[in-house]
Amino acid sequence: SARKPRTIQSFTVHRELAPAVRSAFRCPQWMLARALLLSPLVAGTQRLLSTAMILPQMAPPRRALFLDCDDTLYHNDFRTAELLTLSIGSYCVKHLGISVEKSFQLYKEHGTCLKGLEAEGIPHDAAHFLDQVHMVDLDFGEDAHLREILGRLDHSAHEVRVFTASVASHAQRCLERLGVHDLLVTPERTIIDVHSVGMRSKHHAQAFSIAQAIAQQPEPSGCTLVDDNWTNIRAAKAAGWRTVLCGSVSRYGEAASELKEADWVISSIHELEAILPEFFVAPPGPAAQ
């Protein structure tokens, strides 16, 4: 005849297993789960259900989310990027004696013009360069929808950092203009900028290993980059990170479907929560509403 189940400590086992289960509560839970899995008396669906109920609810691993600033947290058809390009070109002509075309070539080949100046041995004052070229007008304003989304980030469970190839002062101006600075930056959770990664651009693997260390994330696979720049996405993927391309079309008119290194593609930062819900606080259940 069929044996009647007996409930002990909120899960169900066969009567013959009850004494063993009671004593097993003095043992590590994984040992109890293993014993049940190997027992011939626990089979099929009941085996799976019993084991699932015994195993503790493990907290998800702590991950790190890195948000690019320019053309990612905001998008204005690359107008700010164009102003920065003009500012850099003007600086190079005035202070370094190189052409606008050369300055843009350095940017495309090395990730930033500054990195290109360094790589090609062109004399320059890095601090003065960075201070001057980022003083451009910002033609975007507060984004209430973005603030609502970023307000749901779960900072207690995961590390979230702004990771920019520019300087922190420029990123801070952008975040303040968007009305989200207080949601992303604290004295303990600072902006990771070009200074933070040893003047490297996001074209270089070491920039990602340094950012990973700053976020105290032990595994590259625990890091996710959200960025609009295709070369940055490729470099992050090569470093073992997960990647989110922000923007359905690149600055140069390329369709996002062509970028194979992107794990996800979103047309706007407003879609971030839909593809990476693990970084956000779950909405309250029906009972809590």
mmCIF file of C-alpha atoms in Angstrom:
data_model
loop_
_atom_site.group_PDB
_atom_site.id
_atom_site.type_symbol
_atom_site.label_atom_id
_atom_site.label_comp_id
_atom_site.label_asym_id
_atom_site.label_seq_id
_atom_site.Cartn_x
_atom_site.Cartn_y
_atom_site.Cartn_z
ATOM 1 C CA SER A 1 0.000 0.000 0.000
ATOM 2 C CA ALA A 2 1.090 3.554 -0.563
ATOM 3 C CA ARG A 3 3.008 5.084 2.300
ATOM 4 C CA LYS A 4 1.598 8.238 3.844
ATOM 5 C CA PRO A 5 3.956 11.205 3.829
ATOM 6 C CA ARG A 6 4.935 12.834 7.071
ATOM 7 C CA THR A 7 5.764 16.537 7.404
ATOM 8 C CA ILE A 8 8.865 17.525 9.349
ATOM 9 C CA GLN A 9 10.347 21.045 9.517
ATOM 10 C CA SER A 10 8.181 22.313 6.626
ATOM 11 C CA PHE A 11 9.061 19.687 4.053
ATOM 12 C CA THR A 12 7.668 16.277 3.291
ATOM 13 C CA VAL A 13 9.507 12.929 3.521
ATOM 14 C CA HIS A 14 8.450 9.293 3.744
ATOM 15 C CA ARG A 15 7.770 7.852 7.173
ATOM 16 C CA GLU A 16 10.864 5.604 6.989
ATOM 17 C CA LEU A 17 13.077 8.653 6.464
ATOM 18 C CA ALA A 18 11.674 10.771 9.286
ATOM 19 C CA PRO A 19 14.082 9.646 12.074
ATOM 20 C CA ALA A 20 17.090 10.092 9.815
ATOM 21 C CA VAL A 21 15.889 13.515 8.764
ATOM 22 C CA ARG A 22 15.420 14.610 12.377
ATOM 23 C CA SER A 23 18.993 13.694 13.220
ATOM 24 C CA ALA A 24 20.252 15.210 10.004
ATOM 25 C CA PHE A 25 19.105 18.657 11.102
ATOM 26 C CA ARG A 26 22.195 18.619 13.277
ATOM 27 C CA CYS A 27 24.295 18.198 10.093
ATOM 28 C CA PRO A 28 25.120 20.628 7.304
ATOM 29 C CA GLN A 29 22.187 21.102 4.946
ATOM 30 C CA TRP A 30 24.099 19.996 1.881
ATOM 31 C CA MET A 31 24.684 16.600 3.527
ATOM 32 C CA LEU A 32 20.971 16.173 4.098
ATOM 33 C CA ALA A 33 20.202 17.135 0.522
ATOM 34 C CA ARG A 34 22.776 14.658 -0.750
ATOM 35 C CA ALA A 35 21.352 11.891 1.406
ATOM 36 C CA LEU A 36 17.908 12.478 0.032
ATOM 37 C CA LEU A 37 19.152 12.568 -3.537
ATOM 38 C CA LEU A 38 20.880 9.200 -3.092
ATOM 39 C CA SER A 39 18.058 7.531 -1.195
ATOM 40 C CA PRO A 40 16.106 4.916 -3.155
ATOM 41 C CA LEU A 41 13.002 5.861 -1.162
ATOM 42 C CA VAL A 42 12.933 9.358 -2.621
ATOM 43 C CA ALA A 43 12.332 9.334 -6.335
ATOM 44 C CA GLY A 44 11.140 11.440 -9.237
ATOM 45 C CA THR A 45 9.336 14.662 -8.535
ATOM 46 C CA GLN A 46 9.319 14.161 -4.786
ATOM 47 C CA ARG A 47 13.120 13.897 -4.774
ATOM 48 C CA LEU A 48 13.476 17.184 -6.628
ATOM 49 C CA LEU A 49 10.894 18.974 -4.504
ATOM 50 C CA SER A 50 12.314 17.728 -1.225
ATOM 51 C CA THR A 51 15.867 18.681 -2.163
ATOM 52 C CA ALA A 52 14.841 22.139 -3.374
ATOM 53 C CA MET A 53 13.009 22.803 -0.115
ATOM 54 C CA ILE A 54 15.976 21.697 1.999
ATOM 55 C CA LEU A 55 18.676 23.665 0.229
ATOM 56 C CA PRO A 56 18.978 27.191 1.648
ATOM 57 C CA GLN A 57 17.909 30.119 -0.463
ATOM 58 C CA MET A 58 21.320 31.289 -1.600
ATOM 59 C CA ALA A 59 21.806 35.017 -2.127
ATOM 60 C CA PRO A 60 22.687 35.895 -5.734
ATOM 61 C CA PRO A 61 26.360 36.718 -6.302
ATOM 62 C CA ARG A 62 27.372 40.347 -5.944
ATOM 63 C CA ARG A 63 27.935 41.836 -9.395
ATOM 64 C CA ALA A 64 29.340 45.122 -10.647
ATOM 65 C CA LEU A 65 27.559 47.368 -13.137
ATOM 66 C CA PHE A 66 29.604 50.024 -14.943
ATOM 67 C CA LEU A 67 27.737 52.857 -16.660
ATOM 68 C CA ASP A 68 29.426 54.977 -19.295
ATOM 69 C CA CYS A 69 28.483 58.660 -19.156
ATOM 70 C CA ASP A 70 28.553 60.497 -22.492
ATOM 71 C CA ASP A 71 26.026 59.248 -25.067
ATOM 72 C CA THR A 72 24.922 56.493 -22.676
ATOM 73 C CA LEU A 73 23.287 58.088 -19.636
ATOM 74 C CA TYR A 74 22.036 60.753 -21.998
ATOM 75 C CA HIS A 75 21.666 60.869 -25.765
ATOM 76 C CA ASN A 76 21.470 64.061 -27.808
ATOM 77 C CA ASP A 77 22.431 62.746 -31.244
ATOM 78 C CA PHE A 78 26.127 62.988 -30.300
ATOM 79 C CA ARG A 79 26.041 66.796 -30.135
ATOM 80 C CA THR A 80 28.123 66.836 -26.943
ATOM 81 C CA ALA A 81 30.550 64.377 -28.528
ATOM 82 C CA GLU A 82 30.887 66.700 -31.522
ATOM 83 C CA LEU A 83 31.521 69.675 -29.235
ATOM 84 C CA LEU A 84 34.198 67.701 -27.402
ATOM 85 C CA THR A 85 35.796 66.720 -30.712
ATOM 86 C CA LEU A 86 35.855 70.380 -31.808
ATOM 87 C CA SER A 87 37.250 71.435 -28.437
ATOM 88 C CA ILE A 88 40.015 68.837 -28.614
ATOM 89 C CA GLY A 89 40.840 69.777 -32.195
ATOM 90 C CA SER A 90 40.999 73.455 -31.315
ATOM 91 C CA TYR A 91 43.252 72.757 -28.346
ATOM 92 C CA CYS A 92 45.615 70.636 -30.454
ATOM 93 C CA VAL A 93 45.915 73.350 -33.103
ATOM 94 C CA LYS A 94 46.414 76.140 -30.574
ATOM 95 C CA HIS A 95 48.640 74.467 -28.005
ATOM 96 C CA LEU A 96 50.279 71.497 -29.740
ATOM 97 C CA GLY A 97 50.599 72.584 -33.357
ATOM 98 C CA ILE A 98 48.827 69.548 -34.836
ATOM 99 C CA SER A 99 45.816 69.550 -37.127
ATOM 100 C CA VAL A 100 42.196 68.857 -36.254
ATOM 101 C CA GLU A 101 42.299 65.806 -38.553
ATOM 102 C CA LYS A 102 45.329 64.440 -36.709
ATOM 103 C CA SER A 103 43.673 64.910 -33.324
ATOM 104 C CA PHE A 104 40.619 62.932 -34.450
ATOM 105 C CA GLN A 105 42.834 60.214 -35.919
ATOM 106 C CA LEU A 106 44.582 59.883 -32.546
ATOM 107 C CA TYR A 107 41.172 59.487 -30.865
ATOM 108 C CA LYS A 108 39.999 56.781 -33.261
ATOM 109 C CA GLU A 109 43.252 54.809 -33.078
ATOM 110 C CA HIS A 110 43.911 55.027 -29.343
ATOM 111 C CA GLY A 111 40.519 55.546 -27.686
ATOM 112 C CA THR A 112 41.291 59.103 -26.598
ATOM 113 C CA CYS A 113 43.302 61.842 -28.205
ATOM 114 C CA LEU A 114 45.344 62.133 -25.022
ATOM 115 C CA LYS A 115 46.340 58.485 -25.168
ATOM 116 C CA GLY A 116 47.338 59.009 -28.787
ATOM 117 C CA LEU A 117 49.510 62.005 -27.871
ATOM 118 C CA GLU A 118 51.250 59.851 -25.317
ATOM 119 C CA ALA A 119 51.632 56.861 -27.649
ATOM 120 C CA GLU A 120 53.160 58.957 -30.437
ATOM 121 C CA GLY A 121 55.409 60.927 -28.141
ATOM 122 C CA ILE A 122 53.850 64.322 -28.863
ATOM 123 C CA PRO A 123 54.786 66.729 -26.030
ATOM 124 C CA HIS A 124 51.761 67.873 -24.026
ATOM 125 C CA ASP A 125 50.514 68.819 -20.566
ATOM 126 C CA ALA A 126 47.938 66.142 -19.728
ATOM 127 C CA ALA A 127 46.360 67.985 -16.796
ATOM 128 C CA HIS A 128 45.944 71.198 -18.783
ATOM 129 C CA PHE A 129 44.606 69.289 -21.788
ATOM 130 C CA LEU A 130 41.948 67.482 -19.761
ATOM 131 C CA ASP A 131 40.903 70.601 -17.884
ATOM 132 C CA GLN A 132 40.476 72.684 -21.013
ATOM 133 C CA VAL A 133 38.928 70.361 -23.586
ATOM 134 C CA HIS A 134 35.996 69.281 -21.404
ATOM 135 C CA MET A 135 34.693 72.814 -20.824
ATOM 136 C CA VAL A 136 31.865 72.532 -23.328
ATOM 137 C CA ASP A 137 28.211 73.535 -23.119
ATOM 138 C CA LEU A 138 25.769 70.772 -22.205
ATOM 139 C CA ASP A 139 22.525 71.098 -24.160
ATOM 140 C CA PHE A 140 20.474 68.475 -22.296
ATOM 141 C CA GLY A 141 18.493 68.777 -19.090
ATOM 142 C CA GLU A 142 17.020 66.734 -16.264
ATOM 143 C CA ASP A 143 15.659 63.300 -17.083
ATOM 144 C CA ALA A 144 12.896 62.420 -14.626
ATOM 145 C CA HIS A 145 12.370 58.984 -16.161
ATOM 146 C CA LEU A 146 16.061 58.142 -15.801
ATOM 147 C CA ARG A 147 16.003 59.312 -12.196
ATOM 148 C CA GLU A 148 13.052 57.038 -11.485
ATOM 149 C CA ILE A 149 14.877 54.056 -12.990
ATOM 150 C CA LEU A 150 18.223 54.689 -11.311
ATOM 151 C CA GLY A 151 16.419 55.242 -8.023
ATOM 152 C CA ARG A 152 15.555 51.542 -8.050
ATOM 153 C CA LEU A 153 19.173 50.355 -8.330
ATOM 154 C CA ASP A 154 20.002 47.907 -5.546
ATOM 155 C CA HIS A 155 23.260 49.341 -4.205
ATOM 156 C CA SER A 156 23.091 47.078 -1.167
ATOM 157 C CA ALA A 157 23.331 43.957 -3.318
ATOM 158 C CA HIS A 158 25.553 45.128 -6.183
ATOM 159 C CA GLU A 159 28.256 47.652 -7.003
ATOM 160 C CA VAL A 160 27.244 50.344 -9.496
ATOM 161 C CA ARG A 161 29.818 52.796 -10.858
ATOM 162 C CA VAL A 162 29.995 55.475 -13.515
ATOM 163 C CA PHE A 163 32.973 54.527 -15.717
ATOM 164 C CA THR A 164 34.021 57.275 -18.111
ATOM 165 C CA ALA A 165 36.967 57.797 -20.451
ATOM 166 C CA SER A 166 36.822 61.515 -19.659
ATOM 167 C CA VAL A 167 37.504 63.257 -16.347
ATOM 168 C CA ALA A 168 35.340 62.995 -13.258
ATOM 169 C CA SER A 169 34.573 66.728 -13.287
ATOM 170 C CA HIS A 170 32.971 66.462 -16.744
ATOM 171 C CA ALA A 171 30.978 63.363 -15.768
ATOM 172 C CA GLN A 172 29.847 65.102 -12.593
ATOM 173 C CA ARG A 173 28.550 68.077 -14.613
ATOM 174 C CA CYS A 174 26.629 65.676 -16.850
ATOM 175 C CA LEU A 175 25.126 63.780 -13.919
ATOM 176 C CA GLU A 176 24.109 66.989 -12.188
ATOM 177 C CA ARG A 177 22.531 68.285 -15.392
ATOM 178 C CA LEU A 178 20.562 65.024 -15.692
ATOM 179 C CA GLY A 179 19.509 65.260 -12.039
ATOM 180 C CA VAL A 180 20.924 61.831 -11.082
ATOM 181 C CA HIS A 181 24.293 62.636 -9.464
ATOM 182 C CA ASP A 182 23.085 61.822 -5.945
ATOM 183 C CA LEU A 183 21.815 58.417 -7.115
ATOM 184 C CA LEU A 184 25.119 57.270 -8.598
ATOM 185 C CA VAL A 185 27.918 59.038 -6.729
ATOM 186 C CA THR A 186 28.820 59.081 -3.045
ATOM 187 C CA PRO A 187 32.122 59.623 -1.211
ATOM 188 C CA GLU A 188 32.526 55.838 -1.165
ATOM 189 C CA ARG A 189 31.158 55.241 -4.668
ATOM 190 C CA THR A 190 33.250 57.594 -6.772
ATOM 191 C CA ILE A 191 33.348 58.053 -10.539
ATOM 192 C CA ILE A 192 35.935 55.902 -12.292
ATOM 193 C CA ASP A 193 37.600 58.215 -14.806
ATOM 194 C CA VAL A 194 40.731 58.410 -16.931
ATOM 195 C CA HIS A 195 42.817 59.264 -13.857
ATOM 196 C CA SER A 196 41.462 56.253 -11.965
ATOM 197 C CA VAL A 197 42.740 53.837 -14.624
ATOM 198 C CA GLY A 198 46.186 55.344 -15.069
ATOM 199 C CA MET A 199 45.326 57.574 -18.038
ATOM 200 C CA ARG A 200 44.257 54.550 -20.081
ATOM 201 C CA SER A 201 41.271 54.574 -22.395
ATOM 202 C CA LYS A 202 38.583 51.909 -22.456
ATOM 203 C CA HIS A 203 40.269 50.480 -25.534
ATOM 204 C CA HIS A 204 42.832 48.862 -23.222
ATOM 205 C CA ALA A 205 42.459 45.687 -21.180
ATOM 206 C CA GLN A 206 44.207 47.174 -18.147
ATOM 207 C CA ALA A 207 41.537 49.848 -17.812
ATOM 208 C CA PHE A 208 38.994 47.096 -17.215
ATOM 209 C CA SER A 209 41.125 45.154 -14.753
ATOM 210 C CA ILE A 210 41.696 48.348 -12.731
ATOM 211 C CA ALA A 211 37.991 49.247 -12.789
ATOM 212 C CA GLN A 212 37.176 45.700 -11.709
ATOM 213 C CA ALA A 213 39.588 46.016 -8.777
ATOM 214 C CA ILE A 214 38.129 49.383 -7.751
ATOM 215 C CA ALA A 215 34.675 47.798 -7.669
ATOM 216 C CA GLN A 216 36.101 44.895 -5.641
ATOM 217 C CA GLN A 217 34.686 42.379 -8.074
ATOM 218 C CA PRO A 218 36.823 39.206 -8.059
ATOM 219 C CA GLU A 219 35.650 37.783 -11.393
ATOM 220 C CA PRO A 220 35.492 39.464 -14.811
ATOM 221 C CA SER A 221 32.267 37.559 -15.479
ATOM 222 C CA GLY A 222 30.712 39.470 -12.577
ATOM 223 C CA CYS A 223 31.227 42.794 -14.376
ATOM 224 C CA THR A 224 28.818 44.376 -16.878
ATOM 225 C CA LEU A 225 29.614 47.412 -19.020
ATOM 226 C CA VAL A 226 26.907 49.647 -20.505
ATOM 227 C CA ASP A 227 28.465 51.814 -23.213
ATOM 228 C CA ASP A 228 27.723 53.379 -26.596
ATOM 229 C CA ASN A 229 31.261 52.993 -27.965
ATOM 230 C CA TRP A 230 31.781 49.880 -30.077
ATOM 231 C CA THR A 231 35.514 49.633 -29.406
ATOM 232 C CA ASN A 232 34.897 49.871 -25.667
ATOM 233 C CA ILE A 233 32.326 47.074 -25.918
ATOM 234 C CA ARG A 234 34.785 44.882 -27.817
ATOM 235 C CA ALA A 235 37.532 45.520 -25.271
ATOM 236 C CA ALA A 236 35.203 44.769 -22.352
ATOM 237 C CA LYS A 237 34.087 41.529 -23.961
ATOM 238 C CA ALA A 238 37.710 40.517 -24.517
ATOM 239 C CA ALA A 239 38.330 41.198 -20.811
ATOM 240 C CA GLY A 240 35.598 38.686 -19.897
ATOM 241 C CA TRP A 241 32.890 41.221 -19.006
ATOM 242 C CA ARG A 242 29.245 41.127 -19.989
ATOM 243 C CA THR A 243 28.349 43.922 -22.380
ATOM 244 C CA VAL A 244 25.360 46.133 -23.121
ATOM 245 C CA LEU A 245 25.499 48.349 -26.193
ATOM 246 C CA CYS A 246 23.456 51.517 -25.684
ATOM 247 C CA GLY A 247 22.238 52.901 -29.000
ATOM 248 C CA SER A 248 20.761 51.184 -32.019
ATOM 249 C CA VAL A 249 23.079 53.132 -34.343
ATOM 250 C CA SER A 250 26.681 54.134 -33.679
ATOM 251 C CA ARG A 251 28.088 57.632 -33.975
ATOM 252 C CA TYR A 252 29.310 56.632 -37.424
ATOM 253 C CA GLY A 253 26.011 55.203 -38.654
ATOM 254 C CA GLU A 254 26.681 51.496 -38.037
ATOM 255 C CA ALA A 255 23.705 49.298 -37.137
ATOM 256 C CA ALA A 256 23.950 47.735 -33.674
ATOM 257 C CA SER A 257 23.155 44.285 -35.088
ATOM 258 C CA GLU A 258 26.636 44.274 -36.617
ATOM 259 C CA LEU A 259 28.376 44.304 -33.225
ATOM 260 C CA LYS A 260 28.736 40.649 -32.236
ATOM 261 C CA GLU A 261 30.486 41.415 -28.936
ATOM 262 C CA ALA A 262 27.363 43.006 -27.449
ATOM 263 C CA ASP A 263 25.454 40.608 -25.198
ATOM 264 C CA TRP A 264 22.474 42.986 -25.201
ATOM 265 C CA VAL A 265 21.514 46.000 -27.291
ATOM 266 C CA ILE A 266 19.232 48.736 -25.995
ATOM 267 C CA SER A 267 18.163 51.823 -27.898
ATOM 268 C CA SER A 268 18.119 53.920 -24.700
ATOM 269 C CA ILE A 269 19.364 53.737 -21.125
ATOM 270 C CA HIS A 270 15.681 53.757 -20.157
ATOM 271 C CA GLU A 271 15.547 50.077 -21.205
ATOM 272 C CA LEU A 272 18.280 48.979 -18.786
ATOM 273 C CA GLU A 273 16.012 47.648 -16.044
ATOM 274 C CA ALA A 274 14.179 45.398 -18.501
ATOM 275 C CA ILE A 275 17.334 43.524 -19.541
ATOM 276 C CA LEU A 276 19.244 43.572 -16.233
ATOM 277 C CA PRO A 277 16.561 43.266 -13.527
ATOM 278 C CA GLU A 278 19.041 41.675 -11.112
ATOM 279 C CA PHE A 279 20.602 45.093 -10.448
ATOM 280 C CA PHE A 280 17.310 46.635 -9.353
ATOM 281 C CA VAL A 281 15.158 46.335 -6.271
ATOM 282 C CA ALA A 282 12.271 44.002 -7.010
ATOM 283 C CA PRO A 283 8.854 45.657 -6.862
ATOM 284 C CA PRO A 284 6.788 44.719 -3.786
ATOM 285 C CA GLY A 285 4.602 41.639 -4.084
ATOM 286 C CA PRO A 286 0.809 41.723 -3.885
ATOM 287 C CA ALA A 287 0.845 41.157 -0.134
ATOM 288 C CA ALA A 288 3.087 44.197 0.434
ATOM 289 C CA GLN A 289 1.060 46.522 -1.742
#
